[in-house]
């Protein structure tokens, strides 16, 4: 009887099957490792520790470039309205003051390489439980502060709060979570001291203001627009640095001195601290349509009448030199703040300003958009909600 070949053939089939299974398991393992690495990279996006330098566009090329992308229409936004959030200041409350269109809050920021997590107010408060967050800066910081309060209240409309309004400090405490969110008005960050009846902007001194914010668990700073103010709007009569008093000086030079005083203070006092420090990059204005449109007409003089964002991923105009000062100071810090780099994405939003629909404007100003339009601040709901979505992502993911 001829010997049977069935057994050897069966053995070869079993070996082949084992080899195939092994290859599939190896492939699955490598895929899982790669996927895990991507998620880990996203979660660790820009959680820089000591001695790490931050580029202007803070990107992790293996993860998510949060600040590079474009605006896409999304009718699931906004997450709140002016009628459901009584916390909005008149100068940001565009709908109440007659803005006829409502497309500007219906745009979502889409980074090039990922999707942002949707803001969850309850998760925000749970993860901040027992802690405090303070926004420090000018009215742009207040814009962001009010936006965040409205976003949280939209998630938890029945949560109990304690409001403490005031100038320069206002706060909202979410009692069930023991979370306090505050805004401290300090448009130059450094101190203004009265000497012999005159207000002196101390470019090297920050201790008075810092006494207010030093115990916060999370800090978000900004400065910028006030360095351009002249006359009565500037809020001081003299500047002082190094013991010398000046009636005025180059404003960019003055801002750089103040920023370095701020950076040195943060390095000195938070070097071994768990305090999280953020800095909101320069918020752009839209007073010159030639910066975003080569075809600007005589009827287009500023942001008035703009109803849609600039298309694409880059802003065609130039950004203020103040942005370079902010970047350089942060890069040179021993413990760099996280630069929330909203300048480019905000530059694309020529449509998102109050324009003439601001409670801060008189009827005469509203009647003259060329001179009266506010193209510096932002409507709420609106663009600052995206800043807070990015802030939420950077803080927790």
Short mmCIF file of N, CA, C and O in Angstrom, two decimals, residues 140-237:
data_model
loop_
_atom_site.label_atom_id
_atom_site.label_comp_id
_atom_site.label_asym_id
_atom_site.label_seq_id
_atom_site.Cartn_x
_atom_site.Cartn_y
_atom_site.Cartn_z
N UNK A 140 -9.87 92.28 25.65
CA UNK A 140 -9.84 91.05 24.87
C UNK A 140 -9.88 89.84 25.82
O UNK A 140 -10.57 88.85 25.56
N UNK A 141 -9.17 89.95 26.93
CA UNK A 141 -9.26 88.90 27.95
C UNK A 141 -10.67 88.83 28.54
O UNK A 141 -11.18 87.75 28.84
N UNK A 142 -11.28 90.00 28.72
CA UNK A 142 -12.66 89.99 29.22
C UNK A 142 -13.60 89.34 28.21
O UNK A 142 -14.52 88.61 28.58
N UNK A 143 -13.36 89.60 26.93
CA UNK A 143 -14.11 88.94 25.86
C UNK A 143 -14.07 87.42 26.03
O UNK A 143 -15.09 86.72 25.98
N UNK A 144 -12.86 86.89 26.27
CA UNK A 144 -12.69 85.44 26.43
C UNK A 144 -13.29 84.95 27.74
O UNK A 144 -13.89 83.87 27.79
N UNK A 145 -13.13 85.72 28.80
CA UNK A 145 -13.69 85.38 30.11
C UNK A 145 -15.20 85.22 30.03
O UNK A 145 -15.77 84.22 30.48
N UNK A 146 -15.88 86.19 29.45
CA UNK A 146 -17.34 86.13 29.37
C UNK A 146 -17.80 84.98 28.47
O UNK A 146 -18.80 84.32 28.76
N UNK A 147 -17.06 84.74 27.40
CA UNK A 147 -17.37 83.61 26.53
C UNK A 147 -17.32 82.30 27.30
O UNK A 147 -18.23 81.46 27.19
N UNK A 148 -16.26 82.09 28.09
CA UNK A 148 -16.12 80.84 28.83
C UNK A 148 -17.26 80.66 29.84
O UNK A 148 -17.80 79.56 29.97
N UNK A 149 -17.65 81.72 30.54
CA UNK A 149 -18.75 81.62 31.49
C UNK A 149 -20.03 81.20 30.76
O UNK A 149 -20.77 80.32 31.22
N UNK A 150 -20.30 81.81 29.62
CA UNK A 150 -21.51 81.47 28.86
C UNK A 150 -21.48 80.03 28.37
O UNK A 150 -22.50 79.34 28.37
N UNK A 151 -20.31 79.56 27.93
CA UNK A 151 -20.19 78.18 27.44
C UNK A 151 -20.43 77.18 28.57
O UNK A 151 -21.10 76.15 28.38
N UNK A 152 -19.90 77.46 29.75
CA UNK A 152 -20.12 76.56 30.89
C UNK A 152 -21.58 76.56 31.30
O UNK A 152 -22.18 75.51 31.55
N UNK A 153 -22.18 77.74 31.36
CA UNK A 153 -23.59 77.83 31.77
C UNK A 153 -24.52 77.17 30.77
O UNK A 153 -25.59 76.67 31.14
N UNK A 154 -24.11 77.14 29.51
CA UNK A 154 -24.92 76.45 28.50
C UNK A 154 -24.92 74.95 28.75
O UNK A 154 -25.91 74.26 28.50
N UNK A 155 -23.79 74.41 29.24
CA UNK A 155 -23.71 72.99 29.56
C UNK A 155 -24.44 72.65 30.85
O UNK A 155 -24.98 71.56 31.00
N UNK A 156 -24.43 73.60 31.80
CA UNK A 156 -25.01 73.37 33.13
C UNK A 156 -25.90 74.54 33.51
O UNK A 156 -25.57 75.34 34.40
N UNK A 157 -27.06 74.65 32.86
CA UNK A 157 -27.89 75.84 33.07
C UNK A 157 -28.44 75.98 34.49
O UNK A 157 -28.82 77.08 34.90
N UNK A 158 -28.46 74.88 35.25
CA UNK A 158 -29.02 74.94 36.60
C UNK A 158 -27.96 74.96 37.69
O UNK A 158 -28.29 74.89 38.87
N UNK A 159 -26.71 75.03 37.30
CA UNK A 159 -25.66 75.05 38.30
C UNK A 159 -25.72 76.35 39.11
O UNK A 159 -26.13 77.39 38.62
N UNK A 160 -25.32 76.26 40.37
CA UNK A 160 -25.39 77.41 41.28
C UNK A 160 -24.11 78.22 41.19
O UNK A 160 -23.01 77.67 41.26
N UNK A 161 -24.25 79.53 41.04
CA UNK A 161 -23.09 80.41 40.90
C UNK A 161 -23.15 81.55 41.90
O UNK A 161 -24.22 81.91 42.39
N UNK A 162 -22.00 82.09 42.16
CA UNK A 162 -21.87 83.30 42.98
C UNK A 162 -21.10 84.34 42.17
O UNK A 162 -19.95 84.11 41.81
N UNK A 163 -21.74 85.45 41.88
CA UNK A 163 -21.14 86.47 41.02
C UNK A 163 -20.58 87.61 41.86
O UNK A 163 -21.24 88.08 42.80
N UNK A 164 -19.39 88.03 41.52
CA UNK A 164 -18.76 89.18 42.17
C UNK A 164 -18.26 90.11 41.08
O UNK A 164 -17.18 89.91 40.52
N UNK A 165 -19.07 91.09 40.72
CA UNK A 165 -18.69 92.01 39.68
C UNK A 165 -17.90 93.18 40.24
O UNK A 165 -18.11 93.58 41.39
N UNK A 166 -17.03 93.73 39.45
CA UNK A 166 -16.26 94.87 39.91
C UNK A 166 -15.19 95.25 38.93
O UNK A 166 -15.02 94.63 37.89
N UNK A 167 -14.49 96.32 39.24
CA UNK A 167 -13.40 96.81 38.42
C UNK A 167 -12.26 97.18 39.36
O UNK A 167 -12.46 97.97 40.28
N UNK A 168 -11.12 96.55 39.25
CA UNK A 168 -10.62 95.78 38.10
C UNK A 168 -10.87 94.28 38.16
O UNK A 168 -10.49 93.57 37.22
N UNK A 169 -11.47 93.75 39.25
CA UNK A 169 -11.59 92.30 39.41
C UNK A 169 -13.05 91.89 39.44
O UNK A 169 -13.85 92.44 40.21
N UNK A 170 -13.41 90.92 38.62
CA UNK A 170 -14.74 90.32 38.67
C UNK A 170 -14.58 88.80 38.59
O UNK A 170 -13.61 88.30 38.00
N UNK A 171 -15.52 88.07 39.19
CA UNK A 171 -15.38 86.62 39.24
C UNK A 171 -16.73 85.94 39.28
O UNK A 171 -17.74 86.53 39.66
N UNK A 172 -16.71 84.66 38.89
CA UNK A 172 -17.87 83.79 38.98
C UNK A 172 -17.40 82.51 39.67
O UNK A 172 -16.43 81.88 39.22
N UNK A 173 -18.08 82.14 40.75
CA UNK A 173 -17.74 80.90 41.44
C UNK A 173 -18.85 79.89 41.21
O UNK A 173 -20.03 80.17 41.43
N UNK A 174 -18.48 78.70 40.73
CA UNK A 174 -19.40 77.60 40.54
C UNK A 174 -19.38 76.78 41.82
O UNK A 174 -18.46 75.99 42.06
N UNK A 175 -20.41 76.98 42.65
CA UNK A 175 -20.37 76.51 44.03
C UNK A 175 -20.32 75.00 44.15
O UNK A 175 -19.62 74.46 45.01
N UNK A 176 -21.04 74.29 43.30
CA UNK A 176 -21.07 72.82 43.41
C UNK A 176 -19.72 72.20 43.10
O UNK A 176 -19.41 71.09 43.56
N UNK A 177 -18.90 72.88 42.35
CA UNK A 177 -17.60 72.34 41.94
C UNK A 177 -16.43 73.06 42.61
O UNK A 177 -15.28 72.65 42.43
N UNK A 178 -16.73 74.11 43.37
CA UNK A 178 -15.69 74.91 44.02
C UNK A 178 -14.65 75.39 43.00
O UNK A 178 -13.45 75.27 43.19
N UNK A 179 -15.15 75.95 41.90
CA UNK A 179 -14.30 76.49 40.84
C UNK A 179 -14.59 77.98 40.71
O UNK A 179 -15.75 78.38 40.58
N UNK A 180 -13.54 78.78 40.74
CA UNK A 180 -13.67 80.23 40.58
C UNK A 180 -12.97 80.66 39.30
O UNK A 180 -11.81 80.33 39.07
N UNK A 181 -13.70 81.38 38.44
CA UNK A 181 -13.14 81.92 37.20
C UNK A 181 -13.24 83.43 37.28
O UNK A 181 -14.32 83.98 37.53
N UNK A 182 -12.10 84.10 37.08
CA UNK A 182 -12.04 85.54 37.29
C UNK A 182 -11.44 86.27 36.10
O UNK A 182 -10.74 85.68 35.27
N UNK A 183 -11.72 87.56 36.05
CA UNK A 183 -11.05 88.46 35.12
C UNK A 183 -10.48 89.62 35.91
O UNK A 183 -11.18 90.26 36.70
N UNK A 184 -9.18 89.88 35.70
CA UNK A 184 -8.52 91.01 36.34
C UNK A 184 -8.03 91.95 35.26
O UNK A 184 -7.21 91.58 34.42
N UNK A 185 -8.54 93.18 35.30
CA UNK A 185 -8.18 94.17 34.29
C UNK A 185 -6.79 94.71 34.56
O UNK A 185 -6.54 95.39 35.56
N UNK A 186 -5.87 94.40 33.68
CA UNK A 186 -4.49 94.88 33.77
C UNK A 186 -3.94 94.97 32.35
O UNK A 186 -3.17 94.12 31.91
N UNK A 187 -4.35 95.99 31.60
CA UNK A 187 -4.08 96.02 30.15
C UNK A 187 -2.60 96.07 29.78
O UNK A 187 -2.23 95.66 28.68
N UNK A 188 -1.74 96.55 30.70
CA UNK A 188 -0.31 96.58 30.41
C UNK A 188 0.45 95.49 31.16
O UNK A 188 1.67 95.37 31.00
N UNK A 189 -0.22 94.75 32.01
CA UNK A 189 0.33 93.71 32.89
C UNK A 189 1.19 94.33 34.00
O UNK A 189 1.07 93.93 35.15
N UNK A 190 2.07 95.27 33.67
CA UNK A 190 2.90 95.91 34.69
C UNK A 190 2.07 96.95 35.45
O UNK A 190 0.95 97.30 35.07
N UNK A 191 2.66 97.47 36.55
CA UNK A 191 1.93 98.35 37.45
C UNK A 191 1.81 99.78 36.93
O UNK A 191 2.70 100.27 36.21
N UNK A 192 0.72 100.43 37.31
CA UNK A 192 0.57 101.87 37.17
C UNK A 192 0.47 102.44 38.57
O UNK A 192 -0.40 102.06 39.36
N UNK A 193 1.38 103.35 38.91
CA UNK A 193 1.48 103.89 40.27
C UNK A 193 1.31 105.40 40.21
O UNK A 193 1.86 106.07 39.31
N UNK A 194 0.56 105.95 41.14
CA UNK A 194 0.39 107.41 41.19
C UNK A 194 1.54 108.03 41.97
O UNK A 194 1.81 107.65 43.12
N UNK A 195 2.21 108.98 41.35
CA UNK A 195 3.31 109.70 41.98
C UNK A 195 3.12 111.20 41.74
O UNK A 195 3.04 111.63 40.58
N UNK A 196 3.03 111.95 42.83
CA UNK A 196 2.85 113.40 42.76
C UNK A 196 1.68 113.77 41.85
O UNK A 196 1.74 114.71 41.05
N UNK A 197 0.60 113.03 42.01
CA UNK A 197 -0.62 113.31 41.25
C UNK A 197 -0.61 112.86 39.81
O UNK A 197 -1.56 113.14 39.07
N UNK A 198 0.43 112.16 39.39
CA UNK A 198 0.52 111.69 38.01
C UNK A 198 0.58 110.16 37.99
O UNK A 198 1.17 109.52 38.87
N UNK A 199 -0.06 109.58 36.98
CA UNK A 199 -0.03 108.12 36.82
C UNK A 199 1.23 107.73 36.05
O UNK A 199 1.46 108.22 34.94
N UNK A 200 2.00 106.83 36.66
CA UNK A 200 3.27 106.42 36.06
C UNK A 200 3.20 104.93 35.72
O UNK A 200 2.92 104.10 36.58
N UNK A 201 3.42 104.63 34.45
CA UNK A 201 3.47 103.24 34.00
C UNK A 201 4.86 102.68 34.28
O UNK A 201 5.85 103.10 33.66
N UNK A 202 4.95 101.76 35.24
CA UNK A 202 6.23 101.21 35.68
C UNK A 202 6.59 100.00 34.82
O UNK A 202 6.12 98.89 35.06
N UNK A 203 7.44 100.22 33.84
CA UNK A 203 7.73 99.16 32.86
C UNK A 203 8.52 98.00 33.46
O UNK A 203 8.52 96.91 32.88
N UNK A 204 9.16 98.22 34.60
CA UNK A 204 9.96 97.15 35.23
C UNK A 204 9.29 96.56 36.46
O UNK A 204 9.85 95.67 37.09
N UNK A 205 8.11 97.05 36.82
CA UNK A 205 7.49 96.66 38.10
C UNK A 205 6.15 95.99 37.85
O UNK A 205 5.31 96.51 37.11
N UNK A 206 5.94 94.87 38.51
CA UNK A 206 4.71 94.11 38.30
C UNK A 206 4.14 93.57 39.61
O UNK A 206 3.11 92.91 39.63
N UNK A 207 4.78 93.90 40.73
CA UNK A 207 4.45 93.28 42.01
C UNK A 207 3.04 93.59 42.49
O UNK A 207 2.38 92.73 43.08
N UNK A 208 2.54 94.81 42.25
CA UNK A 208 1.19 95.15 42.72
C UNK A 208 0.13 94.31 42.02
O UNK A 208 -0.78 93.76 42.64
N UNK A 209 0.23 94.23 40.69
CA UNK A 209 -0.72 93.41 39.94
C UNK A 209 -0.55 91.93 40.26
O UNK A 209 -1.52 91.19 40.40
N UNK A 210 0.70 91.49 40.38
CA UNK A 210 0.98 90.07 40.61
C UNK A 210 0.41 89.58 41.93
O UNK A 210 0.07 88.40 42.07
N UNK A 211 0.28 90.48 42.90
CA UNK A 211 -0.29 90.09 44.19
C UNK A 211 -1.73 89.60 44.03
O UNK A 211 -2.21 88.80 44.84
N UNK A 212 -2.42 90.06 42.99
CA UNK A 212 -3.80 89.65 42.75
C UNK A 212 -3.86 88.26 42.13
O UNK A 212 -4.72 87.45 42.47
N UNK A 213 -2.95 87.97 41.21
CA UNK A 213 -3.07 86.73 40.44
C UNK A 213 -2.16 85.59 40.91
O UNK A 213 -2.32 84.45 40.45
N UNK A 214 -1.24 85.83 41.80
CA UNK A 214 -0.18 84.86 42.08
C UNK A 214 -0.69 83.54 42.64
O UNK A 214 -0.02 82.51 42.52
N UNK A 215 -1.87 83.51 43.25
CA UNK A 215 -2.36 82.28 43.87
C UNK A 215 -3.32 81.49 42.97
O UNK A 215 -3.86 80.46 43.40
N UNK A 216 -3.55 81.94 41.76
CA UNK A 216 -4.43 81.20 40.85
C UNK A 216 -3.76 79.91 40.39
O UNK A 216 -2.54 79.83 40.27
N UNK A 217 -4.58 78.89 40.12
CA UNK A 217 -4.05 77.60 39.65
C UNK A 217 -3.79 77.62 38.15
O UNK A 217 -2.87 76.95 37.66
N UNK A 218 -4.61 78.35 37.41
CA UNK A 218 -4.45 78.50 35.96
C UNK A 218 -4.54 79.98 35.64
O UNK A 218 -5.46 80.68 36.10
N UNK A 219 -3.60 80.49 34.85
CA UNK A 219 -3.56 81.89 34.48
C UNK A 219 -3.51 82.03 32.96
O UNK A 219 -2.76 81.32 32.30
N UNK A 220 -4.31 82.96 32.44
CA UNK A 220 -4.27 83.27 31.01
C UNK A 220 -4.08 84.78 30.86
O UNK A 220 -4.92 85.56 31.30
N UNK A 221 -2.97 85.18 30.25
CA UNK A 221 -2.61 86.59 30.12
C UNK A 221 -2.80 87.07 28.69
O UNK A 221 -2.76 86.29 27.74
N UNK A 222 -2.98 88.39 28.56
CA UNK A 222 -2.85 89.02 27.25
C UNK A 222 -2.50 90.49 27.43
O UNK A 222 -2.76 91.10 28.48
N UNK A 223 -1.88 91.07 26.46
CA UNK A 223 -1.67 92.51 26.37
C UNK A 223 -1.45 92.84 24.90
O UNK A 223 -1.07 91.97 24.12
N UNK A 224 -1.72 94.08 24.53
CA UNK A 224 -1.52 94.43 23.12
C UNK A 224 -2.14 95.76 22.74
O UNK A 224 -1.45 96.75 22.51
N UNK A 225 -3.47 95.81 22.66
CA UNK A 225 -4.14 96.97 22.08
C UNK A 225 -3.84 98.27 22.82
O UNK A 225 -3.73 99.32 22.19
N UNK A 226 -3.72 98.23 24.14
CA UNK A 226 -3.55 99.46 24.89
C UNK A 226 -2.20 100.13 24.64
O UNK A 226 -2.04 101.31 24.92
N UNK A 227 -1.23 99.38 24.14
CA UNK A 227 0.06 99.99 23.86
C UNK A 227 -0.01 100.97 22.69
O UNK A 227 0.91 101.77 22.48
N UNK A 228 -1.11 100.94 21.93
CA UNK A 228 -1.29 101.87 20.82
C UNK A 228 -2.12 103.09 21.20
O UNK A 228 -2.24 104.03 20.41
N UNK A 229 -2.73 103.07 22.39
CA UNK A 229 -3.60 104.18 22.79
C UNK A 229 -2.80 105.46 23.03
O UNK A 229 -1.68 105.43 23.56
N UNK A 230 -3.42 106.58 22.68
CA UNK A 230 -2.78 107.89 22.83
C UNK A 230 -3.66 108.78 23.71
O UNK A 230 -4.86 108.56 23.87
N UNK A 231 -3.04 109.82 24.28
CA UNK A 231 -3.80 110.82 25.02
C UNK A 231 -4.52 110.27 26.23
O UNK A 231 -3.98 109.47 27.00
N UNK A 232 -5.77 110.67 26.41
CA UNK A 232 -6.54 110.27 27.57
C UNK A 232 -6.83 108.77 27.60
O UNK A 232 -7.04 108.20 28.66
N UNK A 233 -6.83 108.13 26.44
CA UNK A 233 -7.13 106.70 26.38
C UNK A 233 -5.99 105.83 26.93
O UNK A 233 -6.21 104.67 27.26
N UNK A 234 -4.79 106.39 27.05
CA UNK A 234 -3.65 105.54 27.41
C UNK A 234 -3.59 105.21 28.90
O UNK A 234 -2.96 104.23 29.29
N UNK A 235 -4.22 106.02 29.75
CA UNK A 235 -4.31 105.66 31.16
C UNK A 235 -3.09 106.00 32.00
O UNK A 235 -2.98 105.52 33.14
N UNK A 236 -2.15 106.76 31.50
CA UNK A 236 -0.95 107.16 32.25
C UNK A 236 -0.42 108.47 31.69
O UNK A 236 -0.71 108.84 30.55
N UNK A 237 0.39 109.16 32.53
CA UNK A 237 1.02 110.40 32.07
C UNK A 237 2.52 110.23 31.80
O UNK A 237 3.09 110.93 30.98
#
